PDB file of C-alpha atoms in Angstrom:
ATOM      1  CA  UNK A 126     110.051 106.336  16.856  1.00 53.00           C
ATOM      2  CA  UNK A 127     111.941 104.327  14.129  1.00 59.00           C
ATOM      3  CA  UNK A 128     111.069 105.683  10.397  1.00 69.00           C
ATOM      4  CA  UNK A 129     108.636 103.116   8.531  1.00 71.00           C
ATOM      5  CA  UNK A 130     110.963 101.399   5.863  1.00 76.00           C
ATOM      6  CA  UNK A 131     108.870  99.149   3.738  1.00 73.00           C
ATOM      7  CA  UNK A 132     110.178  96.054   1.662  1.00 75.00           C
ATOM      8  CA  UNK A 133     108.837  95.251  -1.469  1.00 76.00           C
ATOM      9  CA  UNK A 134     109.556  94.083  -4.995  1.00 78.00           C
ATOM     10  CA  UNK A 135     109.124  95.727  -8.812  1.00 82.00           C
ATOM     11  CA  UNK A 136     106.055  97.179  -9.782  1.00 87.00           C
ATOM     12  CA  UNK A 137     103.962  96.480  -6.826  1.00 88.00           C
ATOM     13  CA  UNK A 138     106.481  98.554  -4.486  1.00 88.00           C
ATOM     14  CA  UNK A 139     106.491 101.346  -7.445  1.00 90.00           C
ATOM     15  CA  UNK A 140     102.690 101.281  -7.343  1.00 90.00           C
ATOM     16  CA  UNK A 141     102.347 101.190  -3.474  1.00 91.00           C
ATOM     17  CA  UNK A 142     104.622 104.384  -2.951  1.00 89.00           C
ATOM     18  CA  UNK A 143     103.088 105.903  -6.101  1.00 90.00           C
ATOM     19  CA  UNK A 144      99.427 105.903  -4.897  1.00 90.00           C
ATOM     20  CA  UNK A 145      99.429 105.138  -1.201  1.00 90.00           C
ATOM     21  CA  UNK A 146      98.329 102.348   0.858  1.00 89.00           C
ATOM     22  CA  UNK A 147      96.734 101.916   4.238  1.00 87.00           C
ATOM     23  CA  UNK A 148     100.365 101.666   5.768  1.00 86.00           C
ATOM     24  CA  UNK A 149     102.921 103.270   2.932  1.00 88.00           C
ATOM     25  CA  UNK A 150     102.164 107.289   2.511  1.00 88.00           C
ATOM     26  CA  UNK A 151     101.992 108.251  -0.975  1.00 90.00           C
ATOM     27  CA  UNK A 152     105.271 110.222  -2.465  1.00 90.00           C
ATOM     28  CA  UNK A 153     105.583 113.094  -4.891  1.00 91.00           C
ATOM     29  CA  UNK A 154     108.719 111.753  -6.359  1.00 90.00           C
ATOM     30  CA  UNK A 155     110.133 108.378  -7.786  1.00 88.00           C
ATOM     31  CA  UNK A 156     114.105 107.908  -7.935  1.00 86.00           C
ATOM     32  CA  UNK A 157     116.164 104.895  -8.480  1.00 82.00           C
ATOM     33  CA  UNK A 158     117.203 102.116 -10.430  1.00 78.00           C
ATOM     34  CA  UNK A 159     115.008  99.018 -11.869  1.00 79.00           C
ATOM     35  CA  UNK A 160     114.678  96.469 -14.540  1.00 79.00           C
ATOM     36  CA  UNK A 161     112.079  96.860 -17.468  1.00 81.00           C
ATOM     37  CA  UNK A 162     108.895  96.482 -15.545  1.00 87.00           C
ATOM     38  CA  UNK A 163     110.031  99.401 -13.047  1.00 87.00           C
ATOM     39  CA  UNK A 164     110.979 101.531 -15.742  1.00 86.00           C
ATOM     40  CA  UNK A 165     107.240 101.156 -17.099  1.00 89.00           C
ATOM     41  CA  UNK A 166     105.643 101.593 -14.061  1.00 90.00           C
ATOM     42  CA  UNK A 167     107.824 104.829 -13.602  1.00 90.00           C
ATOM     43  CA  UNK A 168     106.742 105.750 -17.433  1.00 90.00           C
ATOM     44  CA  UNK A 169     103.162 105.119 -16.687  1.00 92.00           C
ATOM     45  CA  UNK A 170     103.145 107.330 -13.288  1.00 90.00           C
ATOM     46  CA  UNK A 171     104.932 110.113 -14.673  1.00 90.00           C
ATOM     47  CA  UNK A 172     102.554 113.054 -13.898  1.00 88.00           C
ATOM     48  CA  UNK A 173     100.992 111.124 -10.966  1.00 89.00           C
ATOM     49  CA  UNK A 174     104.335 111.800  -9.311  1.00 91.00           C
ATOM     50  CA  UNK A 175     107.781 113.147 -10.742  1.00 90.00           C
ATOM     51  CA  UNK A 176     110.294 110.792 -11.753  1.00 88.00           C
ATOM     52  CA  UNK A 177     114.308 111.040 -11.931  1.00 84.00           C
ATOM     53  CA  UNK A 178     114.404 109.871 -15.533  1.00 80.00           C
ATOM     54  CA  UNK A 179     113.193 106.633 -17.583  1.00 79.00           C
ATOM     55  CA  UNK A 180     116.331 104.539 -18.090  1.00 78.00           C
ATOM     56  CA  UNK A 181     116.381 101.871 -20.538  1.00 77.00           C
ATOM     57  CA  UNK A 182     118.688  98.818 -20.460  1.00 80.00           C
ATOM     58  CA  UNK A 183     122.374  99.141 -19.123  1.00 82.00           C
ATOM     59  CA  UNK A 184     125.003 100.069 -21.652  1.00 86.00           C
ATOM     60  CA  UNK A 185     128.639 100.215 -21.639  1.00 89.00           C
ATOM     61  CA  UNK A 186     130.919 101.771 -24.097  1.00 92.00           C
ATOM     62  CA  UNK A 187     134.397 101.439 -23.889  1.00 93.00           C
ATOM     63  CA  UNK A 188     136.871 103.516 -25.729  1.00 94.00           C
ATOM     64  CA  UNK A 189     140.426 102.232 -26.640  1.00 93.00           C
ATOM     65  CA  UNK A 190     143.327 102.929 -28.108  1.00 93.00           C
ATOM     66  CA  UNK A 191     146.553 100.675 -29.073  1.00 94.00           C
ATOM     67  CA  UNK A 192     147.600 100.954 -25.208  1.00 94.00           C
ATOM     68  CA  UNK A 193     144.342  98.957 -24.175  1.00 93.00           C
ATOM     69  CA  UNK A 194     144.334  95.874 -22.634  1.00 93.00           C
ATOM     70  CA  UNK A 195     142.071  93.652 -24.658  1.00 94.00           C
ATOM     71  CA  UNK A 196     141.559  91.127 -21.390  1.00 93.00           C
ATOM     72  CA  UNK A 197     140.523  94.317 -19.430  1.00 92.00           C
ATOM     73  CA  UNK A 198     138.332  95.765 -22.066  1.00 93.00           C
ATOM     74  CA  UNK A 199     136.397  92.102 -22.654  1.00 93.00           C
ATOM     75  CA  UNK A 200     135.794  91.776 -18.956  1.00 90.00           C
ATOM     76  CA  UNK A 201     134.302  95.477 -18.423  1.00 89.00           C
ATOM     77  CA  UNK A 202     132.113  94.583 -21.502  1.00 92.00           C
ATOM     78  CA  UNK A 203     130.806  91.360 -20.106  1.00 90.00           C
ATOM     79  CA  UNK A 204     130.499  92.714 -16.943  1.00 86.00           C
ATOM     80  CA  UNK A 205     127.745  94.934 -18.107  1.00 85.00           C
ATOM     81  CA  UNK A 206     126.356  92.520 -20.690  1.00 87.00           C
ATOM     82  CA  UNK A 207     125.304  90.363 -18.015  1.00 82.00           C
ATOM     83  CA  UNK A 208     122.979  92.733 -16.542  1.00 81.00           C
ATOM     84  CA  UNK A 209     120.150  91.583 -19.183  1.00 81.00           C
ATOM     85  CA  UNK A 210     119.710  90.411 -22.665  1.00 86.00           C
ATOM     86  CA  UNK A 211     118.972  93.490 -24.210  1.00 86.00           C
ATOM     87  CA  UNK A 212     122.482  95.270 -23.030  1.00 87.00           C
ATOM     88  CA  UNK A 213     124.213  97.295 -25.588  1.00 90.00           C
ATOM     89  CA  UNK A 214     127.972  96.052 -25.227  1.00 92.00           C
ATOM     90  CA  UNK A 215     130.249  98.532 -27.549  1.00 94.00           C
ATOM     91  CA  UNK A 216     133.956  98.920 -27.866  1.00 96.00           C
ATOM     92  CA  UNK A 217     135.109 101.563 -30.038  1.00 96.00           C
ATOM     93  CA  UNK A 218     138.709 101.535 -30.870  1.00 96.00           C
ATOM     94  CA  UNK A 219     141.317 103.045 -33.193  1.00 95.00           C
ATOM     95  CA  UNK A 220     143.417  99.925 -33.093  1.00 96.00           C
ATOM     96  CA  UNK A 221     142.120  96.550 -34.964  1.00 97.00           C
ATOM     97  CA  UNK A 222     144.570  94.438 -33.281  1.00 97.00           C
ATOM     98  CA  UNK A 223     142.646  95.520 -29.827  1.00 96.00           C
ATOM     99  CA  UNK A 224     139.454  94.871 -31.616  1.00 96.00           C
ATOM    100  CA  UNK A 225     140.262  91.263 -32.826  1.00 97.00           C
ATOM    101  CA  UNK A 226     141.706  90.286 -29.497  1.00 97.00           C
ATOM    102  CA  UNK A 227     138.692  91.560 -27.479  1.00 96.00           C
ATOM    103  CA  UNK A 228     136.288  89.610 -29.488  1.00 97.00           C
ATOM    104  CA  UNK A 229     138.107  86.696 -29.360  1.00 96.00           C
ATOM    105  CA  UNK A 230     138.648  87.039 -25.719  1.00 95.00           C
ATOM    106  CA  UNK A 231     134.881  87.818 -25.099  1.00 94.00           C
ATOM    107  CA  UNK A 232     133.726  84.426 -26.641  1.00 93.00           C
ATOM    108  CA  UNK A 233     136.052  82.754 -24.351  1.00 92.00           C
ATOM    109  CA  UNK A 234     135.065  84.108 -21.530  1.00 89.00           C
ATOM    110  CA  UNK A 235     131.118  83.514 -22.055  1.00 89.00           C
ATOM    111  CA  UNK A 236     132.203  79.880 -22.863  1.00 85.00           C
ATOM    112  CA  UNK A 237     133.150  79.695 -19.429  1.00 76.00           C
ATOM    113  CA  UNK A 238     131.107  78.210 -16.397  1.00 64.00           C
ATOM    114  CA  UNK A 239     132.146  80.538 -13.573  1.00 71.00           C
ATOM    115  CA  UNK A 240     130.423  83.440 -14.678  1.00 71.00           C
ATOM    116  CA  UNK A 241     127.165  84.314 -12.858  1.00 70.00           C
ATOM    117  CA  UNK A 242     125.417  84.999 -15.540  1.00 74.00           C
ATOM    118  CA  UNK A 243     127.239  83.915 -18.960  1.00 74.00           C
ATOM    119  CA  UNK A 244     123.761  82.750 -20.521  1.00 84.00           C
ATOM    120  CA  UNK A 245     122.209  86.746 -20.425  1.00 86.00           C
ATOM    121  CA  UNK A 246     125.576  88.044 -21.345  1.00 88.00           C
ATOM    122  CA  UNK A 247     125.973  85.891 -24.556  1.00 90.00           C
ATOM    123  CA  UNK A 248     122.333  86.728 -25.781  1.00 91.00           C
ATOM    124  CA  UNK A 249     123.106  90.373 -24.873  1.00 91.00           C
ATOM    125  CA  UNK A 250     126.454  90.224 -26.729  1.00 93.00           C
ATOM    126  CA  UNK A 251     125.415  88.463 -29.799  1.00 92.00           C
ATOM    127  CA  UNK A 252     122.533  90.802 -30.282  1.00 93.00           C
ATOM    128  CA  UNK A 253     123.700  93.967 -29.129  1.00 92.00           C
ATOM    129  CA  UNK A 254     127.637  93.625 -28.819  1.00 94.00           C
ATOM    130  CA  UNK A 255     129.845  95.622 -31.159  1.00 95.00           C
ATOM    131  CA  UNK A 256     133.535  96.328 -32.106  1.00 97.00           C
ATOM    132  CA  UNK A 257     133.884  99.399 -33.943  1.00 97.00           C
ATOM    133  CA  UNK A 258     137.385 100.520 -35.676  1.00 97.00           C
ATOM    134  CA  UNK A 259     137.915 103.833 -36.161  1.00 96.00           C
ATOM    135  CA  UNK A 260     141.033 105.852 -37.946  1.00 96.00           C
ATOM    136  CA  UNK A 261     141.815 108.618 -35.476  1.00 95.00           C
ATOM    137  CA  UNK A 262     141.164 109.398 -31.625  1.00 94.00           C
ATOM    138  CA  UNK A 263     139.028 112.428 -33.184  1.00 95.00           C
ATOM    139  CA  UNK A 264     136.826 109.931 -34.921  1.00 95.00           C
ATOM    140  CA  UNK A 265     136.701 107.820 -31.657  1.00 94.00           C
ATOM    141  CA  UNK A 266     135.430 110.926 -29.644  1.00 92.00           C
ATOM    142  CA  UNK A 267     133.009 111.860 -32.365  1.00 94.00           C
ATOM    143  CA  UNK A 268     131.214 108.543 -32.389  1.00 93.00           C
ATOM    144  CA  UNK A 269     131.339 108.049 -28.665  1.00 90.00           C
ATOM    145  CA  UNK A 270     129.358 111.423 -28.349  1.00 90.00           C
ATOM    146  CA  UNK A 271     127.085 110.111 -30.958  1.00 90.00           C
ATOM    147  CA  UNK A 272     126.156 106.854 -29.041  1.00 86.00           C
ATOM    148  CA  UNK A 273     126.350 108.633 -25.971  1.00 83.00           C
ATOM    149  CA  UNK A 274     125.992 105.819 -23.439  1.00 83.00           C
ATOM    150  CA  UNK A 275     125.402 105.109 -20.058  1.00 78.00           C
ATOM    151  CA  UNK A 276     128.300 103.876 -18.866  1.00 76.00           C
ATOM    152  CA  UNK A 277     131.622 105.011 -20.661  1.00 79.00           C
ATOM    153  CA  UNK A 278     134.739 103.620 -18.992  1.00 67.00           C
ATOM    154  CA  UNK A 279     135.436 106.391 -16.643  1.00 61.00           C
ATOM    155  CA  UNK A 280     134.946 106.333 -13.012  1.00 59.00           C
ATOM    156  CA  UNK A 281     131.708 108.301 -11.812  1.00 61.00           C
ATOM    157  CA  UNK A 282     129.957 109.149  -8.835  1.00 67.00           C
ATOM    158  CA  UNK A 283     126.812 107.069  -9.353  1.00 68.00           C
ATOM    159  CA  UNK A 284     125.452 104.715 -11.425  1.00 69.00           C
ATOM    160  CA  UNK A 285     121.773 105.663 -12.156  1.00 73.00           C
ATOM    161  CA  UNK A 286     122.606 107.682 -15.295  1.00 76.00           C
ATOM    162  CA  UNK A 287     120.482 108.659 -18.996  1.00 74.00           C
ATOM    163  CA  UNK A 288     120.327 105.566 -21.394  1.00 75.00           C
ATOM    164  CA  UNK A 289     119.384 105.379 -25.049  1.00 72.00           C
ATOM    165  CA  UNK A 290     121.316 108.832 -26.254  1.00 74.00           C
ATOM    166  CA  UNK A 291     119.445 110.910 -23.714  1.00 73.00           C
ATOM    167  CA  UNK A 292     123.360 111.777 -22.314  1.00 76.00           C
ATOM    168  CA  UNK A 293     123.264 114.290 -24.917  1.00 76.00           C
ATOM    169  CA  UNK A 294     120.769 116.496 -22.901  1.00 73.00           C
ATOM    170  CA  UNK A 295     120.409 115.464 -19.761  1.00 78.00           C
ATOM    171  CA  UNK A 296     122.768 114.126 -16.626  1.00 78.00           C
ATOM    172  CA  UNK A 297     122.291 111.604 -14.074  1.00 78.00           C
ATOM    173  CA  UNK A 298     120.682 111.596 -10.967  1.00 80.00           C
ATOM    174  CA  UNK A 299     122.092 113.886  -8.679  1.00 80.00           C
ATOM    175  CA  UNK A 300     120.710 115.860  -5.135  1.00 83.00           C
ATOM    176  CA  UNK A 301     119.026 118.744  -7.474  1.00 82.00           C
ATOM    177  CA  UNK A 302     116.751 116.256  -8.515  1.00 80.00           C
ATOM    178  CA  UNK A 303     114.863 116.451  -5.433  1.00 82.00           C
ATOM    179  CA  UNK A 304     115.040 120.427  -5.310  1.00 84.00           C
ATOM    180  CA  UNK A 305     112.157 122.391  -6.808  1.00 82.00           C
ATOM    181  CA  UNK A 306     113.373 125.597  -8.370  1.00 85.00           C
ATOM    182  CA  UNK A 307     110.744 128.607  -7.704  1.00 86.00           C
ATOM    183  CA  UNK A 308     111.639 131.876  -9.766  1.00 89.00           C
ATOM    184  CA  UNK A 309     110.166 135.371  -9.268  1.00 86.00           C
ATOM    185  CA  UNK A 310     110.521 138.708 -10.475  1.00 87.00           C
ATOM    186  CA  UNK A 311     109.864 141.976  -8.802  1.00 88.00           C
ATOM    187  CA  UNK A 312     108.906 145.553  -9.924  1.00 86.00           C
ATOM    188  CA  UNK A 313     110.506 148.116  -7.811  1.00 87.00           C
ATOM    189  CA  UNK A 314     109.301 151.418  -9.619  1.00 86.00           C
ATOM    190  CA  UNK A 315     105.418 152.055 -10.192  1.00 79.00           C
ATOM    191  CA  UNK A 316     106.021 153.672 -13.699  1.00 86.00           C
ATOM    192  CA  UNK A 317     107.728 150.004 -14.224  1.00 90.00           C
ATOM    193  CA  UNK A 318     104.877 148.445 -13.658  1.00 87.00           C
ATOM    194  CA  UNK A 319     103.309 150.516 -16.403  1.00 88.00           C
ATOM    195  CA  UNK A 320     105.790 150.230 -19.050  1.00 91.00           C
ATOM    196  CA  UNK A 321     105.329 146.461 -18.424  1.00 90.00           C
ATOM    197  CA  UNK A 322     101.728 146.472 -18.745  1.00 90.00           C
ATOM    198  CA  UNK A 323     102.136 148.517 -22.095  1.00 91.00           C
ATOM    199  CA  UNK A 324     104.445 145.729 -23.724  1.00 92.00           C
ATOM    200  CA  UNK A 325     102.209 142.971 -22.607  1.00 92.00           C
ATOM    201  CA  UNK A 326      99.350 144.370 -24.308  1.00 90.00           C
ATOM    202  CA  UNK A 327     101.353 144.854 -27.299  1.00 92.00           C
ATOM    203  CA  UNK A 328     102.553 141.379 -27.052  1.00 92.00           C
ATOM    204  CA  UNK A 329      99.027 139.994 -26.546  1.00 91.00           C
ATOM    205  CA  UNK A 330      96.915 141.604 -29.264  1.00 92.00           C
ATOM    206  CA  UNK A 331      98.921 140.051 -32.358  1.00 91.00           C
ATOM    207  CA  UNK A 332      98.235 136.935 -30.545  1.00 89.00           C
ATOM    208  CA  UNK A 333      94.362 137.860 -30.517  1.00 89.00           C
ATOM    209  CA  UNK A 334      94.370 137.586 -26.717  1.00 90.00           C
ATOM    210  CA  UNK A 335      92.170 140.449 -25.896  1.00 91.00           C
ATOM    211  CA  UNK A 336      92.047 140.051 -22.249  1.00 91.00           C
ATOM    212  CA  UNK A 337      95.273 139.683 -21.132  1.00 89.00           C
ATOM    213  CA  UNK A 338      95.793 142.591 -23.468  1.00 91.00           C
ATOM    214  CA  UNK A 339      93.203 144.913 -21.309  1.00 91.00           C
ATOM    215  CA  UNK A 340      94.798 143.319 -18.487  1.00 91.00           C
ATOM    216  CA  UNK A 341      98.048 144.859 -19.467  1.00 89.00           C
ATOM    217  CA  UNK A 342      96.732 148.012 -20.775  1.00 91.00           C
ATOM    218  CA  UNK A 343      94.867 148.457 -17.287  1.00 90.00           C
ATOM    219  CA  UNK A 344      98.280 148.799 -15.349  1.00 87.00           C
ATOM    220  CA  UNK A 345      99.893 150.943 -18.091  1.00 88.00           C
ATOM    221  CA  UNK A 346      96.984 153.254 -17.758  1.00 88.00           C
ATOM    222  CA  UNK A 347      97.310 153.406 -14.246  1.00 85.00           C
ATOM    223  CA  UNK A 348     101.137 153.612 -13.574  1.00 79.00           C
ATOM    224  CA  UNK A 349     102.068 155.542 -16.946  1.00 74.00           C
TER     225      UNK A 349
END
């Protein structure tokens, strides 16, 4: 028998698999990309189900020195800016010439009619596009780390990545997101259990947790 593959879009699809329907079994974990409505749906459902991450609009950051080709840089910026009207597209460069030429080329490309989403890209570029000139490569790396953009122009393994500077403390979707880690510890000697019980009592009483302290005392008296 073939597995059921439900077809759906946006918020209704997210709701259906998160809470279940007559034909769709409820899931425990939601993962994957979507627009702002899907992201908000995942945010509201967090706790009811697990989610991979709460992602904002797509972002792109290009880091360039004097060897960069302005046309390629411009094309990379526009390729992401066309995803939505609120996509930050940022160039940080040590070369003012590269910066100026990139701006000129971006404006020319946005006036072309053969792009699939020129109007969306123009809105995004006008509102959130940035070209930043720095003096040294050290400043470039430091500012790049500060932005912690979702898409940095280096090849990667997937495109479900953290946005809005959250890359400073978390990574993208990977197989570990689907795994649950269970930790445990084992006490092998009876006297060790007693020592731990005594320490638990000492730790609990300053917090005014008398019942946990007595639970520790019980083991200390039994095994010491």
